[in-house]
Amino acid sequence: MSQGARDRRGEILAIAARLFARKGYRGTSMRDIGQEAGVLGGSLYHHIRSKDALFVELHNAALDAAEARIVAAVSKLDDPWARLEAACVAMLEIQLAPDSLTTPMMNDFREVPADVRAQLVARRDRFEKPFRDLVAALPLPYGADRSVYRNLLLAQLNSVADWYRPDGRLSPTEIGRQVALLVKGAAAS
Amino acid sequence: MSQGARDRRGEILAIAARLFARKGYRGTSMRDIGQEAGVLGGSLYHHIRSKDALFVELHNAALDAAEARIVAAVSKLDDPWARLEAACVAMLEIQLAPDSLTTPMMNDFREVPADVRAQLVARRDRFEKPFRDLVAALPLPYGADRSVYRNLLLAQLNSVADWYRPDGRLSPTEIGRQVALLVKGAAAS
DNA sequence: CCTACCGATCGGTAGG
DNA sequence: CCTACCGATCGGTAGG
């Protein structure tokens, strides 16, 4: 594959990622993607196999990149709470970056065909493993349900992209710290 | 309108609510709704004006019922933390009830036409007012951002329907208490 | 509530 | 990368 073709494919992936993030899987047609790329919808099939495969590829690439950055951010630290905070900050810095291909918002699991959904769920479960480990290492009080705790933590992180305003008072980093602070306080009470 | 017709309409609304909750707005066709109701898709238009209007009606009815129950649950209490906990418990009991028309999961804002979305957002903003008031009354530590705090709280409540298992260890009531405990601990730290 | 249909849009393909 | 098209499906309607 030539350099130009590889770049072209990357452009198309970036465009598709942005549209999927903004309008969802079903709300984004191949013709929409083609229009932003300056070609007709059918022409995209020279670069991709199907809409499903495109979506799965983007989803996996986003989670790969996010997971690598989170693991790296955490590895330098020892204290369990510091590690959790670093993971929250890293995740939000990735998820709220304005232009990256990694911007997911791909929690559209209900919008997607069943066989695609199975792949997304499997990849997401692997993605959540670092968080399971982080939460497992926390000194939570007796009676706290670590499974519920982890789900509530991830729900907070995933929600931020829905209400975050780039021109707001708080940066992604600061919001990440607030999330960590919130779930940390719970353990201290 | 006759008694039979009113019941029939209610049946159709309940079916539509369940399908929208499970498959999303775009993932649910009028023909899908018709099939579960035992009629063809076109026949539904004797009872409703349009798919958009049906969705908005269901969404508003769900939020009306939820808001009324939450306000009632809270009104008997004085302590700000007890009021917050009661609101969390009431919200989850409603949202996780297996069969009610009130089961939303209608956070599909991205799936919906722009003019419909504007209506849903406006109604949701009103719905969140009790939570704004509840959070405003909390004795949070200096430096806590009440707006972020409220968003994170609502994110937790809205997420539960995605991972709750009816046969799991915790009941909706117990999960509601865990959410309240988590956000309360944050203030105590 | 059905039959029979409308115009629009979808993912995808053949052939150049 | 385009032209020209495919079969399927969509929300919705007329007329009974």
XYZ file of C-alpha atoms (C1' of nucleotides) in Angstrom:
410
model
C 0.000 0.000 0.000
C 1.419 3.377 -1.026
C 2.035 6.222 1.385
C -0.780 8.236 -0.169
C -3.264 5.414 0.148
C -2.357 4.869 3.766
C -2.840 8.535 4.548
C -6.129 8.560 2.689
C -7.381 5.650 4.717
C -6.309 7.398 7.917
C -8.225 10.501 6.890
C -11.323 8.446 6.290
C -10.991 6.686 9.638
C -10.646 10.015 11.434
C -13.710 11.406 9.687
C -15.729 8.306 10.477
C -14.658 8.346 14.115
C -15.779 11.920 14.518
C -19.152 11.287 12.892
C -19.809 8.108 14.856
C -18.919 9.960 18.050
C -21.273 12.801 17.259
C -24.226 11.071 15.617
C -23.953 7.449 16.657
C -23.615 4.298 14.589
C -27.035 4.296 12.979
C -27.119 8.071 12.664
C -24.005 8.034 10.505
C -24.433 6.744 6.949
C -21.658 5.748 4.617
C -22.817 8.601 2.396
C -22.313 11.019 5.316
C -18.755 9.813 5.738
C -18.167 10.011 2.001
C -19.451 13.567 1.847
C -17.000 14.776 4.499
C -14.222 12.919 2.684
C -15.211 14.469 -0.632
C -16.274 11.241 -2.315
C -19.439 9.242 -2.802
C -20.400 6.669 -0.228
C -19.728 3.730 -2.469
C -16.159 4.844 -3.065
C -15.285 4.226 0.546
C -15.449 0.491 -0.020
C -12.093 0.642 -1.708
C -10.624 1.380 1.753
C -12.906 -0.565 4.065
C -14.736 -3.835 3.967
C -18.022 -2.859 5.579
C -19.574 -0.316 7.899
C -19.562 -2.886 10.685
C -15.858 -3.659 10.236
C -15.066 0.057 10.139
C -16.873 0.661 13.397
C -15.254 -2.278 15.164
C -11.820 -1.204 13.940
C -12.318 2.329 15.257
C -13.672 1.087 18.548
C -10.744 -1.269 19.086
C -8.160 1.313 18.076
C -9.665 3.800 20.502
C -9.617 1.335 23.374
C -6.091 0.139 22.521
C -4.752 3.674 22.657
C -6.668 4.554 25.813
C -5.618 1.395 27.604
C -1.944 1.918 26.766
C -1.967 5.468 28.045
C -3.802 4.550 31.219
C -1.492 1.669 32.023
C 1.534 3.900 31.405
C 0.190 6.681 33.602
C -0.493 4.263 36.430
C 2.736 2.295 36.279
C 4.849 5.087 37.727
C 2.877 5.197 40.952
C 2.577 2.979 44.015
C -0.153 4.349 46.247
C -3.496 2.779 45.261
C -5.370 6.081 45.460
C -2.733 7.911 43.451
C -2.910 5.185 40.828
C -6.687 5.481 40.630
C -6.500 9.251 40.254
C -3.894 8.942 37.503
C -6.126 6.502 35.639
C -9.144 8.813 35.887
C -7.159 11.809 34.697
C -5.607 9.897 31.801
C -8.931 8.512 30.682
C -10.611 11.907 30.617
C -7.677 13.591 28.919
C -8.006 11.013 26.160
C -11.769 11.036 25.956
C -12.108 14.822 25.913
C -9.275 15.576 23.505
C -10.964 17.652 20.807
C -9.631 16.064 17.648
C -8.179 12.663 18.343
C -9.314 9.513 16.655
C -9.533 8.151 20.160
C -12.578 10.165 21.051
C -15.036 7.373 21.518
C -18.516 8.037 22.794
C -19.044 4.670 21.273
C -21.286 3.438 23.990
C -23.932 2.914 21.343
C -24.091 -0.765 22.035
C -27.829 -0.845 21.532
C -27.563 0.681 18.065
C -25.338 -1.985 16.640
C -26.066 -5.433 15.080
C -25.853 -8.284 17.570
C -22.656 -9.836 16.215
C -20.906 -6.468 16.251
C -22.148 -5.837 19.761
C -20.576 -9.080 20.948
C -17.183 -7.921 19.684
C -17.511 -4.495 21.294
C -18.554 -5.943 24.622
C -15.652 -8.378 24.620
C -13.148 -5.608 23.916
C -14.682 -3.318 26.529
C -14.509 -6.021 29.156
C -10.800 -6.372 28.513
C -10.448 -2.596 28.642
C -11.998 -2.515 32.081
C -9.528 -4.990 33.538
C -7.046 -2.288 34.667
C -9.907 -0.649 36.522
C -10.874 -3.916 38.154
C -7.286 -4.262 39.353
C -7.119 -0.678 40.541
C -10.341 -1.007 42.501
C -9.288 -4.375 43.888
C -6.218 -2.723 45.398
C -8.181 -0.001 47.188
C -8.627 -0.220 50.962
C -12.408 0.003 50.861
C -14.412 -0.269 54.068
C -16.099 -3.550 54.937
C -19.395 -3.958 53.188
C -18.515 -1.906 50.142
C -19.379 -3.754 46.951
C -16.342 -3.498 44.699
C -18.275 -4.503 41.618
C -20.887 -1.793 42.097
C -18.154 0.638 43.061
C -16.263 -0.034 39.827
C -19.397 0.279 37.708
C -20.271 3.612 39.292
C -16.728 4.854 38.772
C -16.723 3.931 35.079
C -20.176 5.420 34.636
C -18.875 8.744 35.872
C -15.889 8.699 33.549
C -17.967 7.710 30.545
C -20.550 10.380 31.242
C -18.237 13.359 31.164
C -18.128 13.612 27.373
C -21.896 14.151 27.449
C -21.813 17.307 29.547
C -18.246 18.583 29.315
C -17.858 22.022 27.764
C -14.403 22.866 26.388
C -14.936 26.490 27.401
C -16.100 25.560 30.892
C -14.402 26.282 34.173
C -12.789 22.868 34.614
C -10.239 21.144 32.438
C -10.340 17.399 31.709
C -7.496 16.964 34.181
C -9.380 18.795 36.927
C -12.557 16.830 36.301
C -10.558 13.605 36.483
C -9.269 14.689 39.880
C -12.797 15.467 41.029
C -13.987 11.998 40.050
C -11.099 10.407 41.923
C -11.786 12.615 44.913
C -15.456 11.670 44.922
C -14.880 7.933 44.930
C -12.017 8.273 47.374
C -14.158 10.159 49.843
C -16.596 7.280 49.795
C -13.964 4.956 51.138
C -12.913 7.349 53.877
C -16.397 7.776 55.308
C -62.730 7.756 22.961
C -64.121 4.407 24.096
C -62.757 2.386 26.970
C -61.452 -0.242 24.589
C -59.682 2.263 22.424
C -58.034 3.876 25.410
C -56.798 0.518 26.672
C -55.548 -0.347 23.221
C -53.585 2.853 23.018
C -52.092 2.173 26.429
C -51.013 -1.284 25.292
C -49.311 0.201 22.280
C -47.549 2.831 24.375
C -46.270 0.174 26.767
C -44.974 -1.962 23.904
C -43.287 1.007 22.280
C -41.683 2.085 25.562
C -40.224 -1.359 26.067
C -38.833 -1.550 22.546
C -37.389 1.966 22.632
C -35.748 1.145 25.956
C -34.227 -2.042 24.611
C -33.263 -1.117 21.057
C -33.169 2.666 20.990
C -35.112 5.146 18.905
C -33.606 4.365 15.523
C -33.366 0.662 16.275
C -37.113 0.427 16.785
C -39.268 0.633 13.657
C -42.983 1.242 13.579
C -43.268 -2.202 12.024
C -41.467 -3.664 15.068
C -43.979 -2.024 17.376
C -46.845 -3.186 15.193
C -45.603 -6.754 15.212
C -45.559 -6.939 18.999
C -49.002 -5.365 19.070
C -50.290 -7.866 16.506
C -50.955 -5.351 13.748
C -49.132 -3.892 10.782
C -46.983 -0.817 11.260
C -49.293 1.442 9.301
C -52.213 0.588 11.534
C -50.553 2.265 14.497
C -51.196 5.659 12.962
C -54.806 5.418 14.018
C -53.544 5.794 17.603
C -50.542 8.052 17.222
C -49.581 10.976 15.053
C -45.972 10.133 14.306
C -43.012 8.171 15.608
C -41.465 11.375 16.880
C -44.588 12.375 18.773
C -44.866 8.875 20.245
C -41.319 9.006 21.515
C -41.674 12.463 23.014
C -44.936 11.450 24.706
C -43.325 8.369 26.259
C -40.292 10.304 27.359
C -42.364 13.024 29.003
C -44.694 10.560 30.682
C -41.719 8.669 32.089
C -40.129 11.807 33.478
C -43.447 13.095 34.845
C -44.011 9.894 36.795
C -40.435 9.677 38.003
C -40.347 13.297 39.084
C -43.589 12.975 41.031
C -42.380 9.906 42.894
C -39.022 11.438 43.685
C -40.513 14.662 44.976
C -42.962 12.693 47.127
C -40.223 10.470 48.544
C -38.105 13.461 49.440
C -40.824 15.649 50.907
C -41.195 13.608 54.082
C -37.591 14.147 55.114
C -35.596 17.072 56.466
C -31.950 16.052 56.606
C -30.248 16.932 53.295
C -28.388 13.625 53.103
C -31.481 11.603 53.915
C -33.344 13.507 51.191
C -30.621 12.765 48.676
C -30.626 9.098 49.538
C -34.396 8.900 49.234
C -34.202 10.507 45.798
C -31.547 8.036 44.622
C -33.507 5.058 45.887
C -36.766 6.274 44.358
C -35.142 6.965 41.003
C -33.596 3.510 40.772
C -36.722 1.741 41.944
C -38.544 3.426 39.092
C -35.857 2.972 36.487
C -35.269 -0.700 37.258
C -38.869 -1.761 37.633
C -39.211 -4.663 35.195
C -42.441 -3.815 33.438
C -43.383 -0.212 33.955
C -43.966 2.249 31.146
C -41.647 4.459 33.125
C -38.586 2.429 32.301
C -36.721 4.950 30.228
C -33.179 4.247 29.043
C -34.130 7.045 26.725
C -30.800 8.741 26.829
C -30.616 8.254 23.071
C -30.420 11.960 22.465
C -27.959 11.526 19.634
C -30.284 9.148 17.777
C -33.164 11.527 17.497
C -33.984 14.329 15.000
C -32.806 17.750 16.117
C -36.245 19.205 16.836
C -37.177 16.170 18.931
C -33.883 16.403 20.769
C -34.608 19.976 21.752
C -37.848 18.867 23.394
C -36.203 15.997 25.242
C -33.374 18.173 26.518
C -35.798 20.803 27.768
C -37.839 18.235 29.652
C -34.755 16.571 31.100
C -33.435 19.892 32.339
C -36.673 20.426 34.228
C -36.474 16.899 35.573
C -33.041 17.573 37.008
C -34.205 20.589 38.983
C -35.039 18.572 42.134
C -31.518 17.192 42.016
C -30.062 20.657 41.647
C -31.989 21.678 44.745
C -30.970 18.583 46.688
C -27.314 19.086 45.850
C -27.531 22.808 46.611
C -28.688 21.948 50.138
C -25.767 19.611 50.837
C -22.986 20.802 53.161
C -20.191 20.174 50.681
C -16.610 21.089 51.540
C -15.136 24.289 50.151
C -13.832 23.866 46.628
C -16.276 21.166 45.630
C -17.923 21.982 42.303
C -21.639 21.442 42.781
C -22.329 21.367 39.078
C -19.787 18.612 38.440
C -20.946 16.842 41.571
C -24.544 16.799 40.333
C -23.560 15.607 36.878
C -21.525 12.758 38.312
C -24.390 11.794 40.602
C -26.910 11.690 37.759
C -24.459 9.772 35.582
C -24.292 7.075 38.205
C -28.049 6.802 38.513
C -28.566 6.728 34.751
C -25.898 4.081 34.278
C -27.371 1.450 36.536
C -29.913 0.218 34.008
C -26.981 -0.696 31.735
C -25.349 -3.143 34.138
C -28.050 -4.057 36.655
C -28.985 -7.733 36.741
C -32.390 -8.552 38.257
C -30.959 -11.796 39.597
C -27.902 -10.093 41.061
C -26.935 -9.682 44.669
C -28.213 -6.153 45.117
C -31.730 -4.812 44.784
C -32.501 -1.441 43.191
C -33.060 -0.059 46.687
C -29.683 -1.262 47.875
C -27.907 0.127 44.832
C -29.616 3.460 45.405
C -28.231 3.485 48.936
C -24.753 2.678 47.635
C -24.881 5.601 45.241
C -25.968 7.937 48.020
C -23.258 6.561 50.274
C -20.614 7.078 47.628
C -21.436 10.727 46.994
C -21.919 11.358 50.709
C -18.521 9.986 51.551
C -17.022 12.465 49.130
C -18.344 15.342 51.175
C -17.078 13.892 54.444
C -13.523 13.518 53.252
C -57.327 -2.568 11.206
C -55.690 -4.142 6.300
C -54.150 -3.625 1.380
C -51.309 -1.466 -1.321
C -48.552 1.786 -2.018
C -45.349 6.484 -1.850
C -40.666 8.666 -1.787
C -36.547 8.481 0.727
C -32.661 6.344 2.409
C -29.826 2.610 3.653
C -25.421 -0.713 2.985
C -23.284 -2.512 -0.637
C -21.738 -3.949 -5.590
C -20.416 -4.352 -10.745
C -18.014 -2.469 -14.151
C -15.267 0.884 -15.809
C -12.972 7.200 -7.578
C -17.636 7.565 -10.339
C -21.959 5.896 -12.627
C -25.608 3.384 -12.061
C -27.780 0.372 -9.840
C -29.527 -3.746 -6.330
C -32.731 -5.301 -2.624
C -34.171 -4.020 1.835
C -36.180 -1.073 4.958
C -37.860 3.135 6.664
C -41.939 6.584 8.209
C -46.125 7.542 6.559
C -50.687 7.721 3.701
C -55.121 6.821 0.874
C -58.967 4.369 0.639
C -61.711 1.009 2.236
